[in-house]
mmCIF file of C-alpha atoms in Angstrom:
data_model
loop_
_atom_site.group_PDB
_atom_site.id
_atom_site.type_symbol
_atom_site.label_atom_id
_atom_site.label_comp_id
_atom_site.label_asym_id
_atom_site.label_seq_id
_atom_site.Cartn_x
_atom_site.Cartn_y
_atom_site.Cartn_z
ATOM 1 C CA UNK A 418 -2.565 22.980 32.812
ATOM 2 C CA UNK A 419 -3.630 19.936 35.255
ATOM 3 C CA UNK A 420 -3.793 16.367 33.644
ATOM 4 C CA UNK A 421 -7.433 16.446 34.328
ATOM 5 C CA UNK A 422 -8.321 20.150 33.222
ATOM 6 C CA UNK A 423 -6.311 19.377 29.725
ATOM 7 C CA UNK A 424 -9.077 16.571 29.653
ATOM 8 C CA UNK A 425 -11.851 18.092 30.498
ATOM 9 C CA UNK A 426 -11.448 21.179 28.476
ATOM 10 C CA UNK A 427 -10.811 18.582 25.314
ATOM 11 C CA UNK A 428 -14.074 16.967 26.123
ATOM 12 C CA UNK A 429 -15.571 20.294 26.117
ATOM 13 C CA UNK A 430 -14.369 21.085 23.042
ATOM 14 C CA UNK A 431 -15.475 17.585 21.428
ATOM 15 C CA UNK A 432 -18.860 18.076 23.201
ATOM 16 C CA UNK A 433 -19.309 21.640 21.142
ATOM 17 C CA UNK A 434 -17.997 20.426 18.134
ATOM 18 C CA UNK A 435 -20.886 17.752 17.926
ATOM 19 C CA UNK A 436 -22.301 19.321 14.668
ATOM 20 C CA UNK A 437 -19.352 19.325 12.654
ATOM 21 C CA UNK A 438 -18.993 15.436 14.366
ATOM 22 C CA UNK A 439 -22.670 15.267 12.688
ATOM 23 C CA UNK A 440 -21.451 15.892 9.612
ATOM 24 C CA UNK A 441 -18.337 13.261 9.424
ATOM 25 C CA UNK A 442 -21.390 10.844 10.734
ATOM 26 C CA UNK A 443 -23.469 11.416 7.858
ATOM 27 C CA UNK A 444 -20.685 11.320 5.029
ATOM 28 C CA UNK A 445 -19.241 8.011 6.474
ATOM 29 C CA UNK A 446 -22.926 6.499 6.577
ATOM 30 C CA UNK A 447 -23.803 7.650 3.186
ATOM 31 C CA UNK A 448 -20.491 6.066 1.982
ATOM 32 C CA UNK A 449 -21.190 2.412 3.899
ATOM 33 C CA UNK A 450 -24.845 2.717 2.437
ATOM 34 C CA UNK A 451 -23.710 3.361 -1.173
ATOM 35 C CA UNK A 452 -21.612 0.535 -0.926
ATOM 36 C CA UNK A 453 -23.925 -1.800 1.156
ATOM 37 C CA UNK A 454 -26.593 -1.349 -0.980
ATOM 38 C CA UNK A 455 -25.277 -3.066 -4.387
ATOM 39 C CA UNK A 456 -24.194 -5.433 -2.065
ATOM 40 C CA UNK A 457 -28.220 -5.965 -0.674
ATOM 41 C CA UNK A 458 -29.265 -6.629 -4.232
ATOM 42 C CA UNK A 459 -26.903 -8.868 -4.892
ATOM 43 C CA UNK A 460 -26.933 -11.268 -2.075
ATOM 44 C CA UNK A 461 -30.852 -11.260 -2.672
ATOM 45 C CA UNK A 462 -30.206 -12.184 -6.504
ATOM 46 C CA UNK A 463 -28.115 -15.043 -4.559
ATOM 47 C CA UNK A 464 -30.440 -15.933 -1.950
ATOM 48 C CA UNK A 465 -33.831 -15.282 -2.875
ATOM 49 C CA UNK A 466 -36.657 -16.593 -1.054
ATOM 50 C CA UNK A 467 -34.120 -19.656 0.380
ATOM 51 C CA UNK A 468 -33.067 -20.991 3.758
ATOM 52 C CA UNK A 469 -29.497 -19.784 3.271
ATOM 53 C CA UNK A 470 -30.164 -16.215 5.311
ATOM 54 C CA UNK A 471 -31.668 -18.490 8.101
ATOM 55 C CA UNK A 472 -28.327 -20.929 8.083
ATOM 56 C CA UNK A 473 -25.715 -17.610 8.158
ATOM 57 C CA UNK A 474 -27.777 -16.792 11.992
ATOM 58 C CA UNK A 475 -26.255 -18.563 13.898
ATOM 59 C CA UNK A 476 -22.738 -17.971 12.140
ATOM 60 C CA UNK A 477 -21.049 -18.484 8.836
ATOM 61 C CA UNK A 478 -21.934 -21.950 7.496
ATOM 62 C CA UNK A 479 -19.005 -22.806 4.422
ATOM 63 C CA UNK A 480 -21.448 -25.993 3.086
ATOM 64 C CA UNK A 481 -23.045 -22.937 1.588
ATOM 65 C CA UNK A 482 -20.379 -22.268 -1.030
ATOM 66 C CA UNK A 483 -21.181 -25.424 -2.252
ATOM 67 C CA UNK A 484 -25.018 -25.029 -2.330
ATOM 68 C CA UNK A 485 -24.678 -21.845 -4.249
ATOM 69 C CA UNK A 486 -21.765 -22.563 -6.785
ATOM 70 C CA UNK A 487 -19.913 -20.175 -8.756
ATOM 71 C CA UNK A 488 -21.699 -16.974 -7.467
ATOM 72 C CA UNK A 489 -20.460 -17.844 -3.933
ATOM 73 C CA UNK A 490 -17.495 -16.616 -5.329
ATOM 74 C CA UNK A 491 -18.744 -13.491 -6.951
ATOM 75 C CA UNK A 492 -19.964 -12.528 -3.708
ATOM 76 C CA UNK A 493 -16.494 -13.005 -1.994
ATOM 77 C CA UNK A 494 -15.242 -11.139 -4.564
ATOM 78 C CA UNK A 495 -17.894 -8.254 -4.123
ATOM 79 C CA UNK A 496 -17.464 -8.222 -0.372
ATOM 80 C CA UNK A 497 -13.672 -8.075 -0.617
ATOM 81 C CA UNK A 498 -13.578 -5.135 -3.555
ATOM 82 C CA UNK A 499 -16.671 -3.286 -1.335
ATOM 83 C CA UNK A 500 -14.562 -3.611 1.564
ATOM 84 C CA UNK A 501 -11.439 -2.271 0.446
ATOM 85 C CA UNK A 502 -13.252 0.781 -1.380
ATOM 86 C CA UNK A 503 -14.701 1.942 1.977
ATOM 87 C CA UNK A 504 -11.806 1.116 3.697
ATOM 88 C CA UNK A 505 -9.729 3.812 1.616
ATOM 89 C CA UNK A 506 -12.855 6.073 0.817
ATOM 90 C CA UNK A 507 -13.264 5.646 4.461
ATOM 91 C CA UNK A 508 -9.269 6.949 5.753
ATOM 92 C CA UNK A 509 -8.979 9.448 3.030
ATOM 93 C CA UNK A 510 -12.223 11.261 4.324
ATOM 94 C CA UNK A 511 -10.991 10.922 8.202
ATOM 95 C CA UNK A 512 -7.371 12.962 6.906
ATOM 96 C CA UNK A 513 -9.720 15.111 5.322
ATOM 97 C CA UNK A 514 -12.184 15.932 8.371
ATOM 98 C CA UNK A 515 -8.630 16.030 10.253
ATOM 99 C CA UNK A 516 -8.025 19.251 9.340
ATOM 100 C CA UNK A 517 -11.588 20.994 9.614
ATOM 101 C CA UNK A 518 -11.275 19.672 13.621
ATOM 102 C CA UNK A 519 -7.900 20.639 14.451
ATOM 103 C CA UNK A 520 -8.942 23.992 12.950
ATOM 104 C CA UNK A 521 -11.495 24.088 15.397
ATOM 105 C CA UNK A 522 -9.651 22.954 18.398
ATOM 106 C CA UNK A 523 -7.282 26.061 17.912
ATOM 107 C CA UNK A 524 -9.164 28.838 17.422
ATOM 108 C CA UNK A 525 -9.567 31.001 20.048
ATOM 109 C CA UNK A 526 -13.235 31.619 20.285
ATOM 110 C CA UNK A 527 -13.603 28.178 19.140
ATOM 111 C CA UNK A 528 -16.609 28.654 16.597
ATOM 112 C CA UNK A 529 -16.181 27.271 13.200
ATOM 113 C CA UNK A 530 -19.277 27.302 10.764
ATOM 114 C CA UNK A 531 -19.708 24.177 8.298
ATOM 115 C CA UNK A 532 -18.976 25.898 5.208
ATOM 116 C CA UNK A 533 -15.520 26.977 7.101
ATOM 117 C CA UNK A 534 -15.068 23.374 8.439
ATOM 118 C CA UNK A 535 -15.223 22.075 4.974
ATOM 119 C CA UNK A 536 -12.630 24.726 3.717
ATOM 120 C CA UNK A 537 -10.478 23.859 6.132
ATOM 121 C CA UNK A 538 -10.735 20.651 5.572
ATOM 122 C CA UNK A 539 -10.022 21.157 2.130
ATOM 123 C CA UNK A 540 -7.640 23.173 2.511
ATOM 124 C CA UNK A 541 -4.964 21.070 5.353
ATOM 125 C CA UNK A 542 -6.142 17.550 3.292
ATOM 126 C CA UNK A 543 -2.661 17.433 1.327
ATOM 127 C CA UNK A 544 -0.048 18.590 4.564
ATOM 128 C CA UNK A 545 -2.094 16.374 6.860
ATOM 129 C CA UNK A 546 -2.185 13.038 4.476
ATOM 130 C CA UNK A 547 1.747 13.493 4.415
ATOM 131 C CA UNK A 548 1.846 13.710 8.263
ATOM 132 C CA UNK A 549 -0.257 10.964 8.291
ATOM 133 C CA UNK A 550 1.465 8.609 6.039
ATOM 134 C CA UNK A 551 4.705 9.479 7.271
ATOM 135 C CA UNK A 552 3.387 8.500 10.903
ATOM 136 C CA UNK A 553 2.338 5.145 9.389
ATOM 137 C CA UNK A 554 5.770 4.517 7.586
ATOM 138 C CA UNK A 555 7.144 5.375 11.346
ATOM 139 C CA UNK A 556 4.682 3.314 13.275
ATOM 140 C CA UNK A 557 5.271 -0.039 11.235
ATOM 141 C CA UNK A 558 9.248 0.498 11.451
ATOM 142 C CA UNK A 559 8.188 0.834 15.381
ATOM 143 C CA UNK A 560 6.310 -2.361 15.021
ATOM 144 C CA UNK A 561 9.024 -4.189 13.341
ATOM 145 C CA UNK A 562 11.765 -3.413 15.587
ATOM 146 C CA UNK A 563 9.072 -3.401 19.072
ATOM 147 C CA UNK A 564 7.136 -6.952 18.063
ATOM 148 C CA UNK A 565 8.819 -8.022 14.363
ATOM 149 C CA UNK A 566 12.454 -8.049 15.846
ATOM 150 C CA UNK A 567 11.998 -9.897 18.410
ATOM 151 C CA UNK A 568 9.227 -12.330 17.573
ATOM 152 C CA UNK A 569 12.086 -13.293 14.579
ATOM 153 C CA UNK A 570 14.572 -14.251 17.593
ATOM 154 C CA UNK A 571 12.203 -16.529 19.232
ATOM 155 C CA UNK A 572 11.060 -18.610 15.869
ATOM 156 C CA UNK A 573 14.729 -18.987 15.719
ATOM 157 C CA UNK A 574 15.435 -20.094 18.694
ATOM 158 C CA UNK A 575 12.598 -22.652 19.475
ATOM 159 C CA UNK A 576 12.567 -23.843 16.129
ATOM 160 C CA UNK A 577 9.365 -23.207 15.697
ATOM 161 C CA UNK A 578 6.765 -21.865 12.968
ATOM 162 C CA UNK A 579 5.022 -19.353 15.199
ATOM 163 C CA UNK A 580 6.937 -17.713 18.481
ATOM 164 C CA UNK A 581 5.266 -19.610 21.731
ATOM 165 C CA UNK A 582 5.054 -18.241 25.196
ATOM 166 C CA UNK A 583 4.196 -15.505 27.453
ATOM 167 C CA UNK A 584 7.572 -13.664 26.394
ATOM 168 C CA UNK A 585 6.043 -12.107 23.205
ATOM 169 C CA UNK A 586 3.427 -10.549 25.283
ATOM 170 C CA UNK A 587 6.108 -8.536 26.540
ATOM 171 C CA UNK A 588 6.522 -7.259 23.585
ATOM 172 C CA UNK A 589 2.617 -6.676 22.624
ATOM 173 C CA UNK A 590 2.417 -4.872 25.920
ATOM 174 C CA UNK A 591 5.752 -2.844 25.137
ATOM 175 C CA UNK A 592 4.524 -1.720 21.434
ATOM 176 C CA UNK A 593 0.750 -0.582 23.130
ATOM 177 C CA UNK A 594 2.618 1.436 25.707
ATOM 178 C CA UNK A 595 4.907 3.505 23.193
ATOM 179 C CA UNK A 596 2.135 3.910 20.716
ATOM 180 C CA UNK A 597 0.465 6.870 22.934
ATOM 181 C CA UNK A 598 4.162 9.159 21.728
ATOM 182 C CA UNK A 599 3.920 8.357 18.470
ATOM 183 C CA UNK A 600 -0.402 9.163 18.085
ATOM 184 C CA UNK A 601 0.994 12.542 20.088
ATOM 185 C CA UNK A 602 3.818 13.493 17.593
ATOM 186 C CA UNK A 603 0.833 12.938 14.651
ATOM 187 C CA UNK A 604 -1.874 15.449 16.651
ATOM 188 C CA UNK A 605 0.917 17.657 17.723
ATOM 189 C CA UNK A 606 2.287 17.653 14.399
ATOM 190 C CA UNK A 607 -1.468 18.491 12.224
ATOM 191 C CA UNK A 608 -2.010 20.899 15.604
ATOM 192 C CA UNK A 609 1.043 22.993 14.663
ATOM 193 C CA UNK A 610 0.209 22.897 10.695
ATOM 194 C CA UNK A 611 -3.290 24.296 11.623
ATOM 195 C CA UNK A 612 -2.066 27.022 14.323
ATOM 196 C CA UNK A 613 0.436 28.525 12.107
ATOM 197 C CA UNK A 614 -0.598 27.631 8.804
ATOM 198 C CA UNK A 615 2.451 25.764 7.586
ATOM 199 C CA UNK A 616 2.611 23.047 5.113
ATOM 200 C CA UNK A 617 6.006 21.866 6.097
ATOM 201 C CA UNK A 618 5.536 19.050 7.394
ATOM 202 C CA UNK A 619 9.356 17.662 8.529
ATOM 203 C CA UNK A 620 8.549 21.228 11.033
ATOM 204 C CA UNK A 621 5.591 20.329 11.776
ATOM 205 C CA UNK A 622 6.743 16.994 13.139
ATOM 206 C CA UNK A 623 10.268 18.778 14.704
ATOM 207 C CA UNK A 624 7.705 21.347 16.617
ATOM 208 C CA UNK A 625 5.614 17.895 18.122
ATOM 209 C CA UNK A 626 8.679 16.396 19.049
ATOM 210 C CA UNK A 627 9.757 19.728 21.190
ATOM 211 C CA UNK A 628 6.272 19.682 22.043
ATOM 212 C CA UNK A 629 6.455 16.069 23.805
ATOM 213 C CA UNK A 630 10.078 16.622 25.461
ATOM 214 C CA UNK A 631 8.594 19.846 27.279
ATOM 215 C CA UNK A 632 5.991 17.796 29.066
ATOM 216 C CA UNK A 633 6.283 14.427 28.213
ATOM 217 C CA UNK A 634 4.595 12.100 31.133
ATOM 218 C CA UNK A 635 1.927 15.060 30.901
ATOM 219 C CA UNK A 636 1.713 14.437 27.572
ATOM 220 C CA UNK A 637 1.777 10.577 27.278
ATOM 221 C CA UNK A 638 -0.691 10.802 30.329
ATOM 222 C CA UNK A 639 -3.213 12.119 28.116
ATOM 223 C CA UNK A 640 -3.045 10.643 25.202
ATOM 224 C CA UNK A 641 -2.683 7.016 27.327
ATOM 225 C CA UNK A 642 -6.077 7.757 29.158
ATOM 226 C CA UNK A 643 -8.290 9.101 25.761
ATOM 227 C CA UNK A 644 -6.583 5.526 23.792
ATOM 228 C CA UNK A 645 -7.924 3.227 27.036
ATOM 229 C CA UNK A 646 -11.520 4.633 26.999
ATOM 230 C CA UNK A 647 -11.641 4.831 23.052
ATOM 231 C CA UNK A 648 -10.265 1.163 23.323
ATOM 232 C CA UNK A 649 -12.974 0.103 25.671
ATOM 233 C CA UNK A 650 -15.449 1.834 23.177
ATOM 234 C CA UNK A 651 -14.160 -0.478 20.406
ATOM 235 C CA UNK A 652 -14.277 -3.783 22.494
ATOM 236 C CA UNK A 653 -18.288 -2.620 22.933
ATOM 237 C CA UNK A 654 -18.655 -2.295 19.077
ATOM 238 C CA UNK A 655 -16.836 -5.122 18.217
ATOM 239 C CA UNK A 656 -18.744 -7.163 21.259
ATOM 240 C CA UNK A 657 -21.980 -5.953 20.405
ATOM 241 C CA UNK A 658 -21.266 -7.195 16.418
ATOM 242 C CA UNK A 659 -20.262 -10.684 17.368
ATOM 243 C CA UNK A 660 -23.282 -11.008 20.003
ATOM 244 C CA UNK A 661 -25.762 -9.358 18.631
ATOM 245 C CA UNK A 662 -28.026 -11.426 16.030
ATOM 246 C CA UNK A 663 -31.222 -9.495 15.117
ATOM 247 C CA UNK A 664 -34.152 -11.487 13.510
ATOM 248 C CA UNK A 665 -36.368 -9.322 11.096
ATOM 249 C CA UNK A 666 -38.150 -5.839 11.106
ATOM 250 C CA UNK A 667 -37.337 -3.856 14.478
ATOM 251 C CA UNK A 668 -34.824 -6.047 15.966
ATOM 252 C CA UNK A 669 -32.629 -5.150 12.688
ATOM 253 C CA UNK A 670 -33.373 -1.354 12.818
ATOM 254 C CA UNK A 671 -32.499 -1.374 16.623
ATOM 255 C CA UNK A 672 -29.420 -3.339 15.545
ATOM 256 C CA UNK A 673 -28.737 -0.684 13.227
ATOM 257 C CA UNK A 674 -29.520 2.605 15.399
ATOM 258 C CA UNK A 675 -26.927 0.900 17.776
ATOM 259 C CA UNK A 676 -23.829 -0.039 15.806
ATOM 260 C CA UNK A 677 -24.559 3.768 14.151
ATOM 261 C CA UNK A 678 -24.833 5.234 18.255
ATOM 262 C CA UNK A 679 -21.375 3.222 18.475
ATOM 263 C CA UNK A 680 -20.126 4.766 15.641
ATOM 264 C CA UNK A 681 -20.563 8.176 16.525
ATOM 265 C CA UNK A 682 -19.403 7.750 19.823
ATOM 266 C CA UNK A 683 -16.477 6.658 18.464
ATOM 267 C CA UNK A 684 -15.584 9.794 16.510
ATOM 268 C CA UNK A 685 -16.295 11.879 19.332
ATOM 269 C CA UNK A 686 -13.913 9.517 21.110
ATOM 270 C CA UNK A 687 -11.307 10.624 17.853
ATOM 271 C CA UNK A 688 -11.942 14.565 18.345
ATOM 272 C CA UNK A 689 -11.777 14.232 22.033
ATOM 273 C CA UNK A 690 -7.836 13.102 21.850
ATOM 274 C CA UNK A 691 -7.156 15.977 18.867
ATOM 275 C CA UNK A 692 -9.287 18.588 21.535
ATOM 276 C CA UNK A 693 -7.003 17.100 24.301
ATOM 277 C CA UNK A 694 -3.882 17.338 22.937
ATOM 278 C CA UNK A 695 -4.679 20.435 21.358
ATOM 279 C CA UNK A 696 -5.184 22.059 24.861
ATOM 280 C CA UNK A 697 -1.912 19.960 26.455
ATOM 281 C CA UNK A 698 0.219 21.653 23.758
ATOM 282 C CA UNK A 699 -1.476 25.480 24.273
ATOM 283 C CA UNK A 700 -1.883 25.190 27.980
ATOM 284 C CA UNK A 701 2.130 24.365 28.172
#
């Protein structure tokens, strides 16, 4: 299968998965609204009626944490716990969906009701959070040697706190090249799990390996291309955050309806590189 075809057939797929990308939507917003919304009251027990929502417009103003006191701190506190419960909530439920797409994206006739997206889910949640933290254990020993490694050398040599100069780009450019194989091995690895039905995962990752080495610039080539546009769709969300700076009323709700357009955009963007490598490794 062409370079192309693999990626049009995985946006295909993506495209006609859209419902069960529907449902991931609505479980991740549900989570960021339970959590935002103890968060709301409490900021307005903070705030009030005051100025202080008027100040934090035009960016973060720190004299604040002296106008409020001790429940400036409370709130840092909140914000910090509420961010790292839907930051775990948040990747435990994407290793969860994992396995209801990849299901999808290898069946033949390619229909999968909800109720069977969920089982499946269910069902690959335990194999595919092994794969997954076993790709993370990999990816930061990666790092370490790719950026860690060197950046060491350099503070040593310039006798400096922080390595300085284009050099250590190099190595920035080096790690984003290489992590394309290693995102590959990870789909190809939860692809094989769900095709065969095999929970062993050190198999799993030995069949996405084989899988790589059969076609590998094929391969990368995908991967490479679905990580540049899902990078460009990150720079827009993370653009459009730091820009943006609705008023009151409509301008907020727009705001809102965006970021949440962004967001599902970007797990399409997710399922499209599962779909695509999907079809690299069954068109080989």
């Amino acid at each position: 299968m062409s370079f192309f075809k693999t990626l049009k057939n995985g946006a295909a797929a993506t495209a006609s998965s859209w419902k069960l990308i529907l449902v991931i939507w609505i479980v991740l917003l549900v989570l960021a609204l339970a959590a935002g919304y103890p968060l709301k009251v409490f900021m307005n027990s903070i705030f009030g009626n005051t100025m202080a929502t008027e100040r934090l417009i035009d960016g973060f103003d720190i004299s604040l944490a002296g106008d409020i006191g001790k429940p400036f701190g409370a709130l840092i506190a909140s914000v910090t716990a509420g961010g790292i419960l839907v930051g775990t909530a948040g990747f435990f439920l994407m290793v969860f969906f994992a396995g209801g797409l990849f299901r999808r994206f290898t069946l033949a006739g390619g229909n999968l009701k909800v109720s069977e997206f969920l089982r499946a889910s269910a069902s690959g949640f335990m194999p595919f959070l092994k794969v997954t933290l076993l790709m993370m254990v990999i990816i930061a020993g990666y790092t370490l040697v790719v950026i860690g490694v060197p950046a060491l050398v350099m503070v040593l040599v310039s006798d400096s706190k922080m390595p300085s100069g284009n050099g250590i780009y190099i190595f920035y450019a080096l790690w984003a090249l290489g992590m394309p194989v290693w995102l590959f091995v990870a789909d190809a690895s939860r692809r094989w799990m769900a095709a065969t039905g095999s929970r062993q995962v050190f198999r799993a990752l030995g069949a996405a390996f084989r899988a790589l080495k059969e076609r590998f610039w094929h391969n990368y080539s995908v991967v490479l291309a679905v990580v540049v546009v899902n990078s460009i769709m990150v720079t827009a969300v993370v653009w459009l955050a730091a820009v943006a700076k609705p008023d009151k009323g409509i301008m907020v709700f727009l705001f809102f309806l965006a970021t949440q357009a962004l967001v599902f955009l970007r797990l399409m963007m997710k399922a499209w590189r599962y779909a695509a490598v999907c079809e690299a490794v069954q068109g080989e």
